[in-house]
Amino acid sequence: MSTFQAPKGTYDLIPPNSATYLAVREAISVPLRNSGYGYIETPGFENVELFARGVGESTDIVTKEMYAFETKGGDKLALRPEGTASVLRAALEANLHKGGNLPVKLWYSGSYYRYERPQKGRYRHFSQVGAEAIGAEDPALDAELIILAHQAYRSLGLRDFRILLNSLGDKECRPVYRAALQDFLRGLQLDEDTRRRIEINPLRVLDDKREAVQEQLIGAPMLRDYLCEACKTYHEQVRELLTAAGVAFEDDPKLVRGLDYYTRTTFEFVHDGLGSQSAVGGGGRYDGLSEMIGGPVLPSVGWALGVDRTVLALEAEGITLDIPAATAVYAVPLGEEARRVLFGKVTELRRAGVATDFAYGGKGLKNAMKSANRSGARLALVAGERDLAEGVVQLKDLASGEQTPIALDAVVDEVRRALG
Ligand code: AMP
């Protein structure tokens, strides 16, 4: 193993590609910030108990994929595998739900960790932007979140994605369905692990990707036939609001998702250019999660969109984001005196808000101009001894090659004018 190698299942974001990741995070957060969601940041690790109780003891995320560890002080912690449980924990800790201003709407952006088998689009360290609306049961809130995710993807130029929608019922109707499903599943030819899953979390069996299992699932009872009136009405309203907003979706009665806390509305955004790791984002309603982690009744809904897969989706659709060059002006000094004077001008320009860089390290003219071009700058400021003696620097348009002397004490104004 080479010393310079990131751990398995991880990769580094480096320039220039890292700019795309920043732009994706930004694009996903814009519709949220514009809709009353406030920014929240929580620690990268939590007490392992939070995820065991919140995400679910029977989920792959908790049993197989969590980076759980004990500290030297004996604390049992885990790197966060997802955002919802942490955000809800933080909101409860800060009593945000007691301000009389429900729902509490929060958005976040950060790193998440799952010990998964790495492949394209599936990493052990990945990045999500998420949103949670805590403490309100209102179909318009479920619709809002789906509409905002749709808006975010559209703003990036993405088109080849689909929204899968389902309802998982609530504490009235789900247990009845669960029992019916268990009856059906117990009669199938399944391996030991799956048989155990029938008893702990039978809905997850529907999610099994193996063909031999899927074949046997034909004819399984479907949750939509068991939804109670309240859940049916709720779901119908979410569907109507999405349709009215012009957001197309597909009903997917088999969509269950890998986390235990979902109730009623569940949805996933899938992209058709991504192969097997096609889910770019997902979420849903989690009316029981607060109680599961020891809080009050707080019906809530949220989603998390994967930044890594969104970037892959952009690549799959051949979309290059229009990211402005980081540097507008590049200063090239020729000689010691010019270096001192130009560095002063660079500082002045930066303080005036002009993105400026400098040829460090005593580069020769040819090398310095190469760096100037590589930086993406539109203008170069070039000065040698003779220029300084005349009180000027040369302002060079890097696209046309055209060069004009400008007065040293008018550099900021002249540069601003040239940049338009
Ligand atoms: P989940 O909570 O598992 O539905 O994850 C939400 C989103 O995060 C997914 O739709 C993916 O875009 C992204 N995601 C989840 N796990 C990974 C992973 N191991 N690698 C990359 N992206 C992931």
PDB file of C-alpha atoms in Angstrom, residues 97-212:
ATOM      1  CA  HIS A  97     -39.847  22.269  19.488  1.00  0.00           C
ATOM      2  CA  LYS A  98     -40.992  24.254  22.528  1.00  0.00           C
ATOM      3  CA  GLY A  99     -40.759  27.671  20.924  1.00  0.00           C
ATOM      4  CA  GLY A 100     -44.411  27.456  19.853  1.00  0.00           C
ATOM      5  CA  ASN A 101     -43.292  27.669  16.285  1.00  0.00           C
ATOM      6  CA  LEU A 102     -43.822  24.281  14.706  1.00  0.00           C
ATOM      7  CA  PRO A 103     -42.690  22.888  12.397  1.00  0.00           C
ATOM      8  CA  VAL A 104     -39.035  23.481  13.181  1.00  0.00           C
ATOM      9  CA  LYS A 105     -37.448  23.517   9.735  1.00  0.00           C
ATOM     10  CA  LEU A 106     -33.735  22.717   9.512  1.00  0.00           C
ATOM     11  CA  TRP A 107     -31.229  21.936   6.785  1.00  0.00           C
ATOM     12  CA  TYR A 108     -27.744  20.485   7.018  1.00  0.00           C
ATOM     13  CA  SER A 109     -24.761  19.478   4.938  1.00  0.00           C
ATOM     14  CA  GLY A 110     -21.996  17.131   5.927  1.00  0.00           C
ATOM     15  CA  SER A 111     -20.104  13.844   5.875  1.00  0.00           C
ATOM     16  CA  TYR A 112     -21.651  10.464   6.689  1.00  0.00           C
ATOM     17  CA  TYR A 113     -20.016   7.096   7.234  1.00  0.00           C
ATOM     18  CA  ARG A 114     -21.142   3.585   6.408  1.00  0.00           C
ATOM     19  CA  TYR A 115     -19.005   0.486   6.309  1.00  0.00           C
ATOM     20  CA  GLU A 116     -20.359  -0.720   2.964  1.00  0.00           C
ATOM     21  CA  ARG A 117     -18.845  -2.700   0.124  1.00  0.00           C
ATOM     22  CA  PRO A 118     -17.436   0.132  -1.982  1.00  0.00           C
ATOM     23  CA  GLN A 119     -18.335   0.495  -5.640  1.00  0.00           C
ATOM     24  CA  LYS A 120     -19.086   3.349  -7.987  1.00  0.00           C
ATOM     25  CA  GLY A 121     -21.572   5.599  -6.199  1.00  0.00           C
ATOM     26  CA  ARG A 122     -21.228   3.721  -2.921  1.00  0.00           C
ATOM     27  CA  TYR A 123     -18.562   4.924  -0.544  1.00  0.00           C
ATOM     28  CA  ARG A 124     -17.655   4.527   3.099  1.00  0.00           C
ATOM     29  CA  HIS A 125     -17.460   8.253   3.503  1.00  0.00           C
ATOM     30  CA  PHE A 126     -20.016  10.263   1.565  1.00  0.00           C
ATOM     31  CA  SER A 127     -21.700  13.585   1.638  1.00  0.00           C
ATOM     32  CA  GLN A 128     -25.334  14.588   2.024  1.00  0.00           C
ATOM     33  CA  VAL A 129     -27.396  17.725   2.133  1.00  0.00           C
ATOM     34  CA  GLY A 130     -30.553  17.144   4.117  1.00  0.00           C
ATOM     35  CA  ALA A 131     -33.679  18.833   5.395  1.00  0.00           C
ATOM     36  CA  GLU A 132     -36.005  18.045   8.275  1.00  0.00           C
ATOM     37  CA  ALA A 133     -39.350  19.611   9.182  1.00  0.00           C
ATOM     38  CA  ILE A 134     -40.044  18.643  12.773  1.00  0.00           C
ATOM     39  CA  GLY A 135     -43.318  18.704  14.675  1.00  0.00           C
ATOM     40  CA  ALA A 136     -46.127  19.007  12.142  1.00  0.00           C
ATOM     41  CA  GLU A 137     -48.420  16.598  10.414  1.00  0.00           C
ATOM     42  CA  ASP A 138     -49.516  18.281   7.218  1.00  0.00           C
ATOM     43  CA  PRO A 139     -49.500  16.794   3.726  1.00  0.00           C
ATOM     44  CA  ALA A 140     -48.373  20.174   2.393  1.00  0.00           C
ATOM     45  CA  LEU A 141     -45.143  19.792   4.366  1.00  0.00           C
ATOM     46  CA  ASP A 142     -44.409  16.396   2.806  1.00  0.00           C
ATOM     47  CA  ALA A 143     -45.204  17.903  -0.589  1.00  0.00           C
ATOM     48  CA  GLU A 144     -43.020  20.946   0.115  1.00  0.00           C
ATOM     49  CA  LEU A 145     -39.954  18.827   0.763  1.00  0.00           C
ATOM     50  CA  ILE A 146     -40.422  16.748  -2.376  1.00  0.00           C
ATOM     51  CA  ILE A 147     -41.023  19.892  -4.439  1.00  0.00           C
ATOM     52  CA  LEU A 148     -37.858  21.528  -3.034  1.00  0.00           C
ATOM     53  CA  ALA A 149     -35.692  18.502  -3.823  1.00  0.00           C
ATOM     54  CA  HIS A 150     -37.180  18.444  -7.312  1.00  0.00           C
ATOM     55  CA  GLN A 151     -36.417  22.164  -7.668  1.00  0.00           C
ATOM     56  CA  ALA A 152     -32.829  21.604  -6.497  1.00  0.00           C
ATOM     57  CA  TYR A 153     -32.182  18.863  -9.060  1.00  0.00           C
ATOM     58  CA  ARG A 154     -33.826  20.884 -11.809  1.00  0.00           C
ATOM     59  CA  SER A 155     -31.722  23.949 -10.932  1.00  0.00           C
ATOM     60  CA  LEU A 156     -28.645  21.815 -11.569  1.00  0.00           C
ATOM     61  CA  GLY A 157     -30.028  20.959 -14.993  1.00  0.00           C
ATOM     62  CA  LEU A 158     -30.829  17.323 -14.178  1.00  0.00           C
ATOM     63  CA  ARG A 159     -33.681  15.711 -16.097  1.00  0.00           C
ATOM     64  CA  ASP A 160     -33.255  11.930 -16.044  1.00  0.00           C
ATOM     65  CA  PHE A 161     -34.448  11.406 -12.506  1.00  0.00           C
ATOM     66  CA  ARG A 162     -37.717   9.959 -11.252  1.00  0.00           C
ATOM     67  CA  ILE A 163     -39.557  10.290  -7.966  1.00  0.00           C
ATOM     68  CA  LEU A 164     -40.846   7.065  -6.416  1.00  0.00           C
ATOM     69  CA  LEU A 165     -43.594   7.544  -3.863  1.00  0.00           C
ATOM     70  CA  ASN A 166     -45.249   5.275  -1.335  1.00  0.00           C
ATOM     71  CA  SER A 167     -47.044   5.347   1.999  1.00  0.00           C
ATOM     72  CA  LEU A 168     -45.884   3.065   4.799  1.00  0.00           C
ATOM     73  CA  GLY A 169     -49.001   3.554   6.907  1.00  0.00           C
ATOM     74  CA  ASP A 170     -49.029   4.482  10.560  1.00  0.00           C
ATOM     75  CA  LYS A 171     -49.255   2.823  13.950  1.00  0.00           C
ATOM     76  CA  GLU A 172     -52.905   1.931  13.290  1.00  0.00           C
ATOM     77  CA  CYS A 173     -52.659   0.127   9.990  1.00  0.00           C
ATOM     78  CA  ARG A 174     -49.047  -0.949   9.721  1.00  0.00           C
ATOM     79  CA  PRO A 175     -49.191  -3.607  12.474  1.00  0.00           C
ATOM     80  CA  VAL A 176     -52.145  -5.272  10.744  1.00  0.00           C
ATOM     81  CA  TYR A 177     -50.260  -5.319   7.473  1.00  0.00           C
ATOM     82  CA  ARG A 178     -47.086  -6.454   9.186  1.00  0.00           C
ATOM     83  CA  ALA A 179     -48.857  -9.499  10.613  1.00  0.00           C
ATOM     84  CA  ALA A 180     -50.392 -10.360   7.230  1.00  0.00           C
ATOM     85  CA  LEU A 181     -47.033 -10.015   5.529  1.00  0.00           C
ATOM     86  CA  GLN A 182     -45.323 -12.174   8.146  1.00  0.00           C
ATOM     87  CA  ASP A 183     -47.925 -14.913   7.592  1.00  0.00           C
ATOM     88  CA  PHE A 184     -47.205 -14.827   3.882  1.00  0.00           C
ATOM     89  CA  LEU A 185     -43.415 -14.702   4.248  1.00  0.00           C
ATOM     90  CA  ARG A 186     -43.218 -17.548   6.747  1.00  0.00           C
ATOM     91  CA  GLY A 187     -44.546 -19.847   4.021  1.00  0.00           C
ATOM     92  CA  LEU A 188     -41.658 -19.102   1.622  1.00  0.00           C
ATOM     93  CA  GLN A 189     -38.346 -20.874   1.023  1.00  0.00           C
ATOM     94  CA  LEU A 190     -35.892 -18.421   2.536  1.00  0.00           C
ATOM     95  CA  ASP A 191     -32.447 -18.561   4.122  1.00  0.00           C
ATOM     96  CA  GLU A 192     -31.815 -18.288   7.861  1.00  0.00           C
ATOM     97  CA  ASP A 193     -30.949 -14.561   7.801  1.00  0.00           C
ATOM     98  CA  THR A 194     -34.052 -13.645   5.873  1.00  0.00           C
ATOM     99  CA  ARG A 195     -36.256 -15.800   8.094  1.00  0.00           C
ATOM    100  CA  ARG A 196     -34.925 -13.882  11.067  1.00  0.00           C
ATOM    101  CA  ARG A 197     -35.684 -10.625   9.262  1.00  0.00           C
ATOM    102  CA  ILE A 198     -39.323 -11.733   8.834  1.00  0.00           C
ATOM    103  CA  GLU A 199     -39.684 -11.656  12.594  1.00  0.00           C
ATOM    104  CA  ILE A 200     -37.857  -8.381  13.215  1.00  0.00           C
ATOM    105  CA  ASN A 201     -38.607  -6.254  10.180  1.00  0.00           C
ATOM    106  CA  PRO A 202     -40.689  -8.052   7.545  1.00  0.00           C
ATOM    107  CA  LEU A 203     -41.118  -4.987   5.333  1.00  0.00           C
ATOM    108  CA  ARG A 204     -37.418  -5.042   4.607  1.00  0.00           C
ATOM    109  CA  VAL A 205     -37.768  -8.454   2.996  1.00  0.00           C
ATOM    110  CA  LEU A 206     -39.756  -6.768   0.201  1.00  0.00           C
ATOM    111  CA  ASP A 207     -36.624  -4.741  -0.466  1.00  0.00           C
ATOM    112  CA  ASP A 208     -34.477  -7.856  -1.057  1.00  0.00           C
ATOM    113  CA  LYS A 209     -32.695  -7.433  -4.364  1.00  0.00           C
ATOM    114  CA  ARG A 210     -32.148 -11.162  -5.045  1.00  0.00           C
ATOM    115  CA  GLU A 211     -34.159 -12.547  -7.915  1.00  0.00           C
ATOM    116  CA  ALA A 212     -34.907 -15.833  -6.157  1.00  0.00           C
TER     117      ALA A 212
END
